[in-house]
Amino acid sequence: MAITRIGPNQSINLASNITGTLATGNGGTGATSFAPGKVLQTVMGSSDTQLSSSNASDTLLTKAITPTATSSSILCMITLWMGADTNSNGGIKLLRDSTAIGASSNPYSSSNTFWSSDNFLTDPPGSIDQYTVLPFSWTFLDTGISTTSSTTYSVATDSFTQLYYNRAAASANAGDGTSTITLMEIAG
């Protein structure tokens, strides 16, 4: 049997690229089909691009997935690395193609964001560490896909006064990170 190594930005479609019965040896289940809740495929995107921006909106991460069934859901797992700045209020939004999903009412950005903050990483006052880069993680289950067409998920900023992404505020050499987006198709 041939074994293929999968790279960090590649995926295997378990619904169409693997056939037969999963052997019960070594943890297999003997399954020939997958019940609701099973992971059908996983794709991951990452970015180590550093950004110091005062734009109202920047796209930070993008990754596409092609669901195998209209009944599937997509589990979105996001980790962003962000640096601190004075009064860095704004929000972060998750987009399915061009539609904001997982949105809530946020006082520091528009209503299409899932998170917003005033003084992110800076409270209490005077506690700014311009050499710190901290992770921000969020998970969302998108149950409204209803398609087998390629679907693109993006993470973008909304109304940030100042953003340091994958870097510290002090400088690009003061600290860095690699942000990720992982998409998992979940059988419906």
Short mmCIF file of N, CA and C in Angstrom, two decimals:
data_model
loop_
_atom_site.label_atom_id
_atom_site.label_comp_id
_atom_site.label_asym_id
_atom_site.label_seq_id
_atom_site.Cartn_x
_atom_site.Cartn_y
_atom_site.Cartn_z
N MET A 1 0.84 -1.16 0.00
CA MET A 1 0.00 0.00 0.00
C MET A 1 0.89 1.23 0.00
N ALA A 2 0.59 2.20 -0.86
CA ALA A 2 1.36 3.43 -0.95
C ALA A 2 0.93 4.38 0.16
N ILE A 3 1.89 5.11 0.70
CA ILE A 3 1.62 6.11 1.72
C ILE A 3 2.02 7.46 1.16
N THR A 4 1.12 8.44 1.28
CA THR A 4 1.38 9.78 0.78
C THR A 4 1.49 10.73 1.95
N ARG A 5 2.52 11.54 1.97
CA ARG A 5 2.69 12.54 3.03
C ARG A 5 1.87 13.78 2.65
N ILE A 6 1.13 14.30 3.60
CA ILE A 6 0.29 15.48 3.39
C ILE A 6 1.03 16.70 3.94
N GLY A 7 1.16 17.74 3.13
CA GLY A 7 1.82 18.98 3.54
C GLY A 7 0.88 19.84 4.37
N PRO A 8 1.38 20.97 4.92
CA PRO A 8 0.58 21.80 5.83
C PRO A 8 -0.63 22.47 5.19
N ASN A 9 -0.64 22.68 3.88
CA ASN A 9 -1.78 23.34 3.23
C ASN A 9 -2.50 22.40 2.27
N GLN A 10 -2.39 21.10 2.50
CA GLN A 10 -3.07 20.12 1.66
C GLN A 10 -4.14 19.42 2.47
N SER A 11 -5.03 18.72 1.78
CA SER A 11 -6.08 18.00 2.49
C SER A 11 -6.41 16.71 1.76
N ILE A 12 -7.07 15.82 2.48
CA ILE A 12 -7.59 14.59 1.91
C ILE A 12 -9.09 14.64 2.10
N ASN A 13 -9.84 14.42 1.05
CA ASN A 13 -11.29 14.38 1.13
C ASN A 13 -11.67 12.96 1.50
N LEU A 14 -12.04 12.75 2.77
CA LEU A 14 -12.33 11.40 3.25
C LEU A 14 -13.61 10.82 2.66
N ALA A 15 -14.49 11.69 2.17
CA ALA A 15 -15.75 11.21 1.63
C ALA A 15 -15.61 10.64 0.22
N SER A 16 -14.63 11.15 -0.56
CA SER A 16 -14.54 10.69 -1.94
C SER A 16 -13.21 10.06 -2.32
N ASN A 17 -12.16 10.28 -1.53
CA ASN A 17 -10.85 9.78 -1.92
C ASN A 17 -10.45 8.48 -1.21
N ILE A 18 -11.26 8.03 -0.27
CA ILE A 18 -10.96 6.79 0.43
C ILE A 18 -12.18 5.89 0.32
N THR A 19 -11.95 4.66 -0.08
CA THR A 19 -13.06 3.72 -0.23
C THR A 19 -12.77 2.46 0.57
N GLY A 20 -13.80 1.66 0.79
CA GLY A 20 -13.62 0.39 1.47
C GLY A 20 -13.99 0.50 2.93
N THR A 21 -13.54 -0.48 3.68
CA THR A 21 -13.84 -0.55 5.11
C THR A 21 -12.59 -0.20 5.89
N LEU A 22 -12.75 0.61 6.93
CA LEU A 22 -11.62 0.94 7.79
C LEU A 22 -11.33 -0.28 8.66
N ALA A 23 -10.13 -0.79 8.55
CA ALA A 23 -9.75 -1.98 9.31
C ALA A 23 -9.88 -1.73 10.80
N THR A 24 -10.26 -2.77 11.56
CA THR A 24 -10.44 -2.60 12.99
C THR A 24 -9.12 -2.63 13.73
N GLY A 25 -8.06 -3.14 13.11
CA GLY A 25 -6.74 -3.11 13.73
C GLY A 25 -6.22 -1.69 13.81
N ASN A 26 -5.39 -1.40 14.77
CA ASN A 26 -4.79 -0.08 14.96
C ASN A 26 -5.82 1.03 15.12
N GLY A 27 -6.93 0.75 15.76
CA GLY A 27 -7.89 1.80 16.09
C GLY A 27 -8.99 2.03 15.07
N GLY A 28 -9.03 1.29 13.96
CA GLY A 28 -10.08 1.47 12.97
C GLY A 28 -11.43 1.04 13.52
N THR A 29 -12.49 1.45 12.83
CA THR A 29 -13.83 1.18 13.33
C THR A 29 -14.58 0.13 12.52
N GLY A 30 -14.08 -0.22 11.34
CA GLY A 30 -14.79 -1.11 10.45
C GLY A 30 -15.91 -0.41 9.71
N ALA A 31 -15.97 0.92 9.79
CA ALA A 31 -17.06 1.69 9.18
C ALA A 31 -16.91 1.77 7.66
N THR A 32 -18.04 1.74 6.97
CA THR A 32 -18.06 1.96 5.52
C THR A 32 -18.74 3.27 5.19
N SER A 33 -19.37 3.93 6.17
CA SER A 33 -19.95 5.26 5.99
C SER A 33 -19.81 5.99 7.31
N PHE A 34 -20.04 7.29 7.29
CA PHE A 34 -19.81 8.09 8.48
C PHE A 34 -21.11 8.67 9.00
N ALA A 35 -21.33 8.53 10.30
CA ALA A 35 -22.51 9.05 10.96
C ALA A 35 -22.37 10.55 11.19
N PRO A 36 -23.48 11.23 11.45
CA PRO A 36 -23.40 12.66 11.76
C PRO A 36 -22.40 12.94 12.88
N GLY A 37 -21.69 14.03 12.75
CA GLY A 37 -20.71 14.42 13.75
C GLY A 37 -19.28 13.99 13.45
N LYS A 38 -19.09 13.13 12.48
CA LYS A 38 -17.75 12.67 12.12
C LYS A 38 -17.05 13.71 11.25
N VAL A 39 -15.74 13.82 11.40
CA VAL A 39 -14.94 14.74 10.58
C VAL A 39 -14.71 14.09 9.22
N LEU A 40 -15.12 14.78 8.15
CA LEU A 40 -14.96 14.26 6.80
C LEU A 40 -13.70 14.76 6.12
N GLN A 41 -13.30 15.98 6.41
CA GLN A 41 -12.06 16.53 5.85
C GLN A 41 -11.61 17.71 6.68
N THR A 42 -10.32 17.98 6.61
CA THR A 42 -9.73 19.10 7.33
C THR A 42 -8.77 19.84 6.40
N VAL A 43 -8.86 21.16 6.38
CA VAL A 43 -7.90 21.99 5.64
C VAL A 43 -7.41 23.08 6.58
N MET A 44 -6.19 23.53 6.36
CA MET A 44 -5.61 24.55 7.22
C MET A 44 -4.89 25.59 6.39
N GLY A 45 -5.02 26.83 6.78
CA GLY A 45 -4.26 27.92 6.17
C GLY A 45 -3.51 28.65 7.26
N SER A 46 -2.42 29.27 6.90
CA SER A 46 -1.64 30.02 7.88
C SER A 46 -1.03 31.25 7.22
N SER A 47 -0.65 32.19 8.07
CA SER A 47 0.01 33.40 7.60
C SER A 47 1.00 33.85 8.65
N ASP A 48 2.24 34.11 8.22
CA ASP A 48 3.22 34.72 9.10
C ASP A 48 3.52 36.15 8.65
N THR A 49 2.70 36.66 7.72
CA THR A 49 2.84 38.05 7.25
C THR A 49 2.61 39.00 8.41
N GLN A 50 3.52 39.91 8.62
CA GLN A 50 3.38 40.88 9.69
C GLN A 50 2.67 42.12 9.16
N LEU A 51 1.84 42.70 10.02
CA LEU A 51 1.04 43.85 9.62
C LEU A 51 0.98 44.86 10.75
N SER A 52 1.27 46.09 10.43
CA SER A 52 1.03 47.23 11.32
C SER A 52 0.10 48.13 10.54
N SER A 53 -1.16 48.20 10.97
CA SER A 53 -2.17 48.85 10.14
C SER A 53 -3.13 49.69 10.94
N SER A 54 -3.53 50.81 10.35
CA SER A 54 -4.61 51.62 10.91
C SER A 54 -5.77 51.68 9.91
N ASN A 55 -5.79 50.74 8.95
CA ASN A 55 -6.91 50.65 8.00
C ASN A 55 -8.17 50.21 8.74
N ALA A 56 -9.31 50.60 8.26
CA ALA A 56 -10.57 50.18 8.87
C ALA A 56 -10.79 48.68 8.70
N SER A 57 -10.31 48.11 7.59
CA SER A 57 -10.52 46.69 7.34
C SER A 57 -9.32 46.09 6.63
N ASP A 58 -8.80 45.01 7.20
CA ASP A 58 -7.71 44.23 6.60
C ASP A 58 -8.10 42.76 6.64
N THR A 59 -7.88 42.04 5.54
CA THR A 59 -8.09 40.60 5.55
C THR A 59 -6.83 39.95 6.10
N LEU A 60 -7.00 39.14 7.14
CA LEU A 60 -5.86 38.54 7.83
C LEU A 60 -5.59 37.11 7.39
N LEU A 61 -6.63 36.30 7.23
CA LEU A 61 -6.51 34.89 6.85
C LEU A 61 -7.61 34.53 5.87
N THR A 62 -7.29 33.62 4.95
CA THR A 62 -8.29 33.12 3.99
C THR A 62 -7.99 31.65 3.71
N LYS A 63 -9.05 30.82 3.67
CA LYS A 63 -8.91 29.42 3.30
C LYS A 63 -10.23 28.93 2.71
N ALA A 64 -10.15 28.12 1.67
CA ALA A 64 -11.35 27.56 1.02
C ALA A 64 -11.47 26.08 1.35
N ILE A 65 -12.71 25.62 1.38
CA ILE A 65 -13.02 24.20 1.57
C ILE A 65 -14.20 23.87 0.66
N THR A 66 -14.23 22.66 0.12
CA THR A 66 -15.34 22.22 -0.72
C THR A 66 -16.08 21.10 0.02
N PRO A 67 -17.22 21.43 0.63
CA PRO A 67 -17.98 20.42 1.37
C PRO A 67 -18.42 19.27 0.46
N THR A 68 -18.51 18.08 1.01
CA THR A 68 -18.91 16.90 0.23
C THR A 68 -20.41 16.65 0.27
N ALA A 69 -21.12 17.33 1.19
CA ALA A 69 -22.57 17.15 1.29
C ALA A 69 -23.21 18.46 1.74
N THR A 70 -24.40 18.73 1.26
CA THR A 70 -25.11 19.96 1.66
C THR A 70 -25.54 19.92 3.12
N SER A 71 -25.58 18.74 3.71
CA SER A 71 -25.99 18.61 5.11
C SER A 71 -24.83 18.81 6.09
N SER A 72 -23.61 18.98 5.58
CA SER A 72 -22.45 19.15 6.44
C SER A 72 -22.41 20.52 7.10
N SER A 73 -21.65 20.60 8.17
CA SER A 73 -21.32 21.86 8.83
C SER A 73 -19.82 22.05 8.73
N ILE A 74 -19.35 23.29 8.91
CA ILE A 74 -17.93 23.57 8.88
C ILE A 74 -17.52 24.13 10.24
N LEU A 75 -16.58 23.45 10.90
CA LEU A 75 -16.03 23.93 12.16
C LEU A 75 -14.83 24.81 11.84
N CYS A 76 -14.90 26.08 12.23
CA CYS A 76 -13.84 27.06 11.96
C CYS A 76 -13.08 27.31 13.25
N MET A 77 -11.76 27.06 13.23
CA MET A 77 -10.91 27.31 14.39
C MET A 77 -9.84 28.32 13.99
N ILE A 78 -9.78 29.41 14.71
CA ILE A 78 -8.92 30.54 14.34
C ILE A 78 -7.99 30.86 15.50
N THR A 79 -6.72 31.07 15.20
CA THR A 79 -5.77 31.61 16.17
C THR A 79 -5.02 32.75 15.50
N LEU A 80 -5.17 33.95 16.07
CA LEU A 80 -4.48 35.14 15.59
C LEU A 80 -3.44 35.55 16.63
N TRP A 81 -2.29 36.02 16.18
CA TRP A 81 -1.26 36.56 17.07
C TRP A 81 -1.28 38.07 16.92
N MET A 82 -1.49 38.77 18.06
CA MET A 82 -1.68 40.22 18.00
C MET A 82 -0.83 40.92 19.05
N GLY A 83 -0.32 42.09 18.66
CA GLY A 83 0.45 42.92 19.57
C GLY A 83 -0.41 44.03 20.15
N ALA A 84 0.09 44.69 21.20
CA ALA A 84 -0.67 45.71 21.92
C ALA A 84 -0.38 47.11 21.40
N ASP A 85 -1.36 47.98 21.56
CA ASP A 85 -1.19 49.40 21.27
C ASP A 85 -2.15 50.18 22.15
N THR A 86 -1.89 51.47 22.30
CA THR A 86 -2.75 52.33 23.09
C THR A 86 -4.11 52.48 22.41
N ASN A 87 -5.19 52.23 23.14
CA ASN A 87 -6.56 52.42 22.66
C ASN A 87 -6.80 51.75 21.30
N SER A 88 -6.40 50.51 21.20
CA SER A 88 -6.53 49.79 19.92
C SER A 88 -7.91 49.17 19.77
N ASN A 89 -8.94 50.00 19.77
CA ASN A 89 -10.29 49.46 19.68
C ASN A 89 -10.65 49.07 18.25
N GLY A 90 -11.52 48.07 18.13
CA GLY A 90 -11.97 47.58 16.84
C GLY A 90 -12.56 46.20 17.00
N GLY A 91 -12.81 45.54 15.88
CA GLY A 91 -13.42 44.22 15.93
C GLY A 91 -12.81 43.29 14.91
N ILE A 92 -13.18 42.00 15.03
CA ILE A 92 -12.74 40.96 14.11
C ILE A 92 -13.98 40.25 13.61
N LYS A 93 -14.00 39.97 12.31
CA LYS A 93 -15.16 39.29 11.73
C LYS A 93 -14.72 38.05 10.96
N LEU A 94 -15.63 37.07 10.92
CA LEU A 94 -15.45 35.85 10.15
C LEU A 94 -16.43 35.91 8.98
N LEU A 95 -15.91 35.70 7.79
CA LEU A 95 -16.74 35.75 6.58
C LEU A 95 -16.80 34.40 5.91
N ARG A 96 -18.01 33.99 5.51
CA ARG A 96 -18.18 32.85 4.60
C ARG A 96 -18.46 33.50 3.24
N ASP A 97 -17.52 33.36 2.32
CA ASP A 97 -17.52 34.11 1.08
C ASP A 97 -17.62 35.59 1.46
N SER A 98 -18.70 36.29 1.20
CA SER A 98 -18.76 37.72 1.57
C SER A 98 -19.73 37.99 2.71
N THR A 99 -20.26 36.93 3.35
CA THR A 99 -21.25 37.09 4.41
C THR A 99 -20.62 36.92 5.78
N ALA A 100 -20.79 37.90 6.66
CA ALA A 100 -20.31 37.80 8.04
C ALA A 100 -21.13 36.75 8.78
N ILE A 101 -20.45 35.86 9.50
CA ILE A 101 -21.13 34.81 10.27
C ILE A 101 -20.63 34.86 11.72
N GLY A 102 -21.45 34.36 12.61
CA GLY A 102 -21.09 34.34 14.03
C GLY A 102 -21.08 35.71 14.65
N ALA A 103 -21.78 36.66 14.06
CA ALA A 103 -21.73 38.05 14.52
C ALA A 103 -22.56 38.26 15.78
N SER A 104 -22.14 39.23 16.55
CA SER A 104 -22.88 39.64 17.74
C SER A 104 -22.86 41.16 17.82
N SER A 105 -23.61 41.73 18.72
CA SER A 105 -23.62 43.18 18.89
C SER A 105 -22.35 43.59 19.63
N ASN A 106 -21.58 44.47 19.01
CA ASN A 106 -20.32 44.90 19.60
C ASN A 106 -20.24 46.42 19.63
N PRO A 107 -19.88 47.00 20.77
CA PRO A 107 -19.88 48.46 20.88
C PRO A 107 -18.70 49.15 20.20
N TYR A 108 -17.62 48.43 19.87
CA TYR A 108 -16.42 49.08 19.36
C TYR A 108 -16.18 48.85 17.87
N SER A 109 -17.13 48.27 17.18
CA SER A 109 -17.02 48.04 15.75
C SER A 109 -18.43 47.86 15.20
N SER A 110 -18.52 47.54 13.92
CA SER A 110 -19.85 47.35 13.33
C SER A 110 -20.50 46.07 13.84
N SER A 111 -21.75 45.88 13.51
CA SER A 111 -22.52 44.75 14.05
C SER A 111 -22.18 43.42 13.38
N ASN A 112 -21.27 43.40 12.39
CA ASN A 112 -20.98 42.13 11.72
C ASN A 112 -19.73 41.45 12.26
N THR A 113 -19.28 41.80 13.46
CA THR A 113 -18.10 41.19 14.05
C THR A 113 -18.48 40.19 15.13
N PHE A 114 -17.61 39.21 15.37
CA PHE A 114 -17.84 38.26 16.45
C PHE A 114 -17.11 38.68 17.72
N TRP A 115 -16.23 39.66 17.62
CA TRP A 115 -15.47 40.12 18.78
C TRP A 115 -15.09 41.58 18.59
N SER A 116 -15.14 42.34 19.66
CA SER A 116 -14.64 43.72 19.61
C SER A 116 -14.09 44.08 20.98
N SER A 117 -13.23 45.10 20.97
CA SER A 117 -12.61 45.49 22.21
C SER A 117 -12.16 46.94 22.16
N ASP A 118 -12.14 47.56 23.31
CA ASP A 118 -11.51 48.86 23.47
C ASP A 118 -10.30 48.62 24.37
N ASN A 119 -9.16 49.14 23.98
CA ASN A 119 -7.93 48.96 24.74
C ASN A 119 -7.50 47.50 24.83
N PHE A 120 -7.60 46.77 23.72
CA PHE A 120 -7.18 45.38 23.69
C PHE A 120 -5.73 45.26 24.13
N LEU A 121 -5.47 44.42 25.09
CA LEU A 121 -4.15 44.14 25.66
C LEU A 121 -3.55 45.32 26.43
N THR A 122 -4.32 46.37 26.73
CA THR A 122 -3.72 47.54 27.36
C THR A 122 -4.32 47.88 28.72
N ASP A 123 -5.31 47.16 29.21
CA ASP A 123 -5.88 47.48 30.51
C ASP A 123 -5.20 46.65 31.59
N PRO A 124 -4.90 47.15 32.77
CA PRO A 124 -5.19 48.51 33.20
C PRO A 124 -4.27 49.51 32.52
N PRO A 125 -4.67 50.80 32.53
CA PRO A 125 -3.87 51.83 31.86
C PRO A 125 -2.41 51.78 32.31
N GLY A 126 -1.54 51.97 31.35
CA GLY A 126 -0.12 51.95 31.63
C GLY A 126 0.50 50.57 31.59
N SER A 127 -0.29 49.55 31.28
CA SER A 127 0.23 48.18 31.31
C SER A 127 0.68 47.69 29.94
N ILE A 128 0.80 48.57 28.97
CA ILE A 128 1.17 48.17 27.62
C ILE A 128 2.57 47.58 27.61
N ASP A 129 2.71 46.45 27.01
CA ASP A 129 4.02 45.87 26.76
C ASP A 129 4.17 45.79 25.25
N GLN A 130 4.90 46.71 24.69
CA GLN A 130 5.02 46.79 23.24
C GLN A 130 5.88 45.67 22.66
N TYR A 131 6.39 44.79 23.52
CA TYR A 131 7.21 43.66 23.05
C TYR A 131 6.45 42.34 23.16
N THR A 132 5.16 42.41 23.47
CA THR A 132 4.35 41.21 23.66
C THR A 132 3.50 40.92 22.43
N VAL A 133 3.44 39.65 22.05
CA VAL A 133 2.53 39.17 21.01
C VAL A 133 1.74 38.04 21.65
N LEU A 134 0.42 38.19 21.70
CA LEU A 134 -0.43 37.22 22.38
C LEU A 134 -1.39 36.55 21.41
N PRO A 135 -1.75 35.27 21.69
CA PRO A 135 -2.71 34.59 20.82
C PRO A 135 -4.15 34.99 21.15
N PHE A 136 -4.95 35.06 20.11
CA PHE A 136 -6.39 35.27 20.24
C PHE A 136 -7.05 34.12 19.48
N SER A 137 -7.78 33.27 20.17
CA SER A 137 -8.39 32.09 19.53
C SER A 137 -9.91 32.17 19.58
N TRP A 138 -10.55 31.63 18.54
CA TRP A 138 -12.00 31.60 18.47
C TRP A 138 -12.42 30.39 17.64
N THR A 139 -13.50 29.73 18.04
CA THR A 139 -14.03 28.57 17.34
C THR A 139 -15.51 28.82 17.05
N PHE A 140 -15.94 28.46 15.82
CA PHE A 140 -17.33 28.68 15.42
C PHE A 140 -17.78 27.52 14.54
N LEU A 141 -18.97 26.97 14.80
CA LEU A 141 -19.54 25.92 13.97
C LEU A 141 -20.54 26.55 13.01
N ASP A 142 -20.20 26.53 11.72
CA ASP A 142 -21.06 27.11 10.68
C ASP A 142 -22.01 26.02 10.19
N THR A 143 -23.26 26.12 10.59
CA THR A 143 -24.27 25.11 10.24
C THR A 143 -25.09 25.51 9.02
N GLY A 144 -24.83 26.66 8.44
CA GLY A 144 -25.68 27.16 7.37
C GLY A 144 -25.08 27.10 5.98
N ILE A 145 -24.20 26.13 5.69
CA ILE A 145 -23.51 26.16 4.40
C ILE A 145 -24.37 25.68 3.24
N SER A 146 -25.03 24.55 3.35
CA SER A 146 -25.97 24.02 2.34
C SER A 146 -25.42 24.07 0.92
N THR A 147 -24.17 23.68 0.72
CA THR A 147 -23.57 23.68 -0.61
C THR A 147 -22.49 22.62 -0.71
N THR A 148 -22.19 22.22 -1.93
CA THR A 148 -21.03 21.37 -2.20
C THR A 148 -20.06 22.12 -3.11
N SER A 149 -20.22 23.43 -3.20
CA SER A 149 -19.30 24.27 -3.97
C SER A 149 -18.19 24.77 -3.06
N SER A 150 -17.07 25.12 -3.66
CA SER A 150 -15.97 25.68 -2.89
C SER A 150 -16.45 26.91 -2.12
N THR A 151 -16.13 26.92 -0.84
CA THR A 151 -16.56 28.00 0.06
C THR A 151 -15.33 28.57 0.73
N THR A 152 -15.19 29.90 0.67
CA THR A 152 -14.02 30.56 1.23
C THR A 152 -14.36 31.22 2.55
N TYR A 153 -13.54 30.93 3.56
CA TYR A 153 -13.67 31.56 4.88
C TYR A 153 -12.52 32.54 5.05
N SER A 154 -12.84 33.74 5.53
CA SER A 154 -11.84 34.78 5.74
C SER A 154 -12.01 35.39 7.12
N VAL A 155 -10.90 35.81 7.69
CA VAL A 155 -10.90 36.55 8.94
C VAL A 155 -10.41 37.95 8.61
N ALA A 156 -11.17 38.97 9.02
CA ALA A 156 -10.83 40.35 8.68
C ALA A 156 -11.06 41.25 9.89
N THR A 157 -10.39 42.38 9.88
CA THR A 157 -10.59 43.37 10.93
C THR A 157 -11.75 44.27 10.55
N ASP A 158 -12.27 44.97 11.56
CA ASP A 158 -13.35 45.92 11.32
C ASP A 158 -13.13 47.11 12.26
N SER A 159 -12.82 48.26 11.68
CA SER A 159 -12.72 49.53 12.41
C SER A 159 -11.60 49.58 13.43
N PHE A 160 -10.53 48.81 13.28
CA PHE A 160 -9.42 48.89 14.22
C PHE A 160 -8.72 50.24 14.07
N THR A 161 -8.44 50.90 15.20
CA THR A 161 -7.69 52.16 15.13
C THR A 161 -6.22 51.88 14.88
N GLN A 162 -5.69 50.79 15.43
CA GLN A 162 -4.32 50.37 15.17
C GLN A 162 -4.23 48.88 15.46
N LEU A 163 -3.66 48.13 14.55
CA LEU A 163 -3.54 46.69 14.70
C LEU A 163 -2.11 46.26 14.44
N TYR A 164 -1.60 45.40 15.32
CA TYR A 164 -0.31 44.74 15.10
C TYR A 164 -0.62 43.26 14.99
N TYR A 165 -0.39 42.71 13.82
CA TYR A 165 -0.78 41.33 13.51
C TYR A 165 0.49 40.52 13.22
N ASN A 166 0.64 39.41 13.92
CA ASN A 166 1.82 38.54 13.80
C ASN A 166 3.11 39.28 14.15
N ARG A 167 3.00 40.31 14.99
CA ARG A 167 4.19 41.06 15.41
C ARG A 167 3.87 41.87 16.65
N ALA A 168 4.94 42.32 17.30
CA ALA A 168 4.79 43.21 18.45
C ALA A 168 4.69 44.65 17.97
N ALA A 169 4.18 45.53 18.83
CA ALA A 169 4.04 46.93 18.47
C ALA A 169 5.40 47.62 18.33
N ALA A 170 6.37 47.21 19.14
CA ALA A 170 7.66 47.89 19.16
C ALA A 170 8.36 47.85 17.81
N SER A 171 8.37 46.68 17.18
CA SER A 171 8.99 46.52 15.86
C SER A 171 8.70 45.13 15.34
N ALA A 172 8.95 44.93 14.05
CA ALA A 172 8.74 43.61 13.44
C ALA A 172 9.69 42.58 14.02
N ASN A 173 10.82 43.01 14.55
CA ASN A 173 11.80 42.09 15.11
C ASN A 173 11.60 41.83 16.60
N ALA A 174 10.67 42.53 17.23
CA ALA A 174 10.48 42.43 18.67
C ALA A 174 9.67 41.20 19.09
N GLY A 175 8.95 40.61 18.19
CA GLY A 175 8.14 39.43 18.47
C GLY A 175 7.30 39.10 17.27
N ASP A 176 7.03 37.83 17.05
CA ASP A 176 6.23 37.46 15.89
C ASP A 176 5.43 36.20 16.17
N GLY A 177 4.58 35.86 15.22
CA GLY A 177 3.76 34.66 15.34
C GLY A 177 3.27 34.23 13.97
N THR A 178 2.68 33.06 13.91
CA THR A 178 2.05 32.56 12.69
C THR A 178 0.59 32.28 13.02
N SER A 179 -0.30 33.04 12.42
CA SER A 179 -1.74 32.88 12.65
C SER A 179 -2.28 31.76 11.78
N THR A 180 -3.34 31.08 12.24
CA THR A 180 -3.87 29.92 11.51
C THR A 180 -5.39 29.95 11.46
N ILE A 181 -5.91 29.33 10.41
CA ILE A 181 -7.34 29.04 10.29
C ILE A 181 -7.46 27.58 9.89
N THR A 182 -8.21 26.81 10.66
CA THR A 182 -8.43 25.39 10.38
C THR A 182 -9.92 25.19 10.14
N LEU A 183 -10.27 24.55 9.04
CA LEU A 183 -11.65 24.26 8.67
C LEU A 183 -11.86 22.76 8.65
N MET A 184 -12.88 22.29 9.35
CA MET A 184 -13.19 20.85 9.39
C MET A 184 -14.62 20.66 8.92
N GLU A 185 -14.79 19.80 7.92
CA GLU A 185 -16.15 19.44 7.49
C GLU A 185 -16.68 18.37 8.42
N ILE A 186 -17.84 18.65 9.02
CA ILE A 186 -18.47 17.74 9.97
C ILE A 186 -19.72 17.16 9.32
N ALA A 187 -19.83 15.83 9.29
CA ALA A 187 -20.99 15.18 8.67
C ALA A 187 -22.27 15.61 9.36
N GLY A 188 -23.32 15.88 8.54
CA GLY A 188 -24.61 16.33 9.09
C GLY A 188 -25.61 15.21 9.19
#
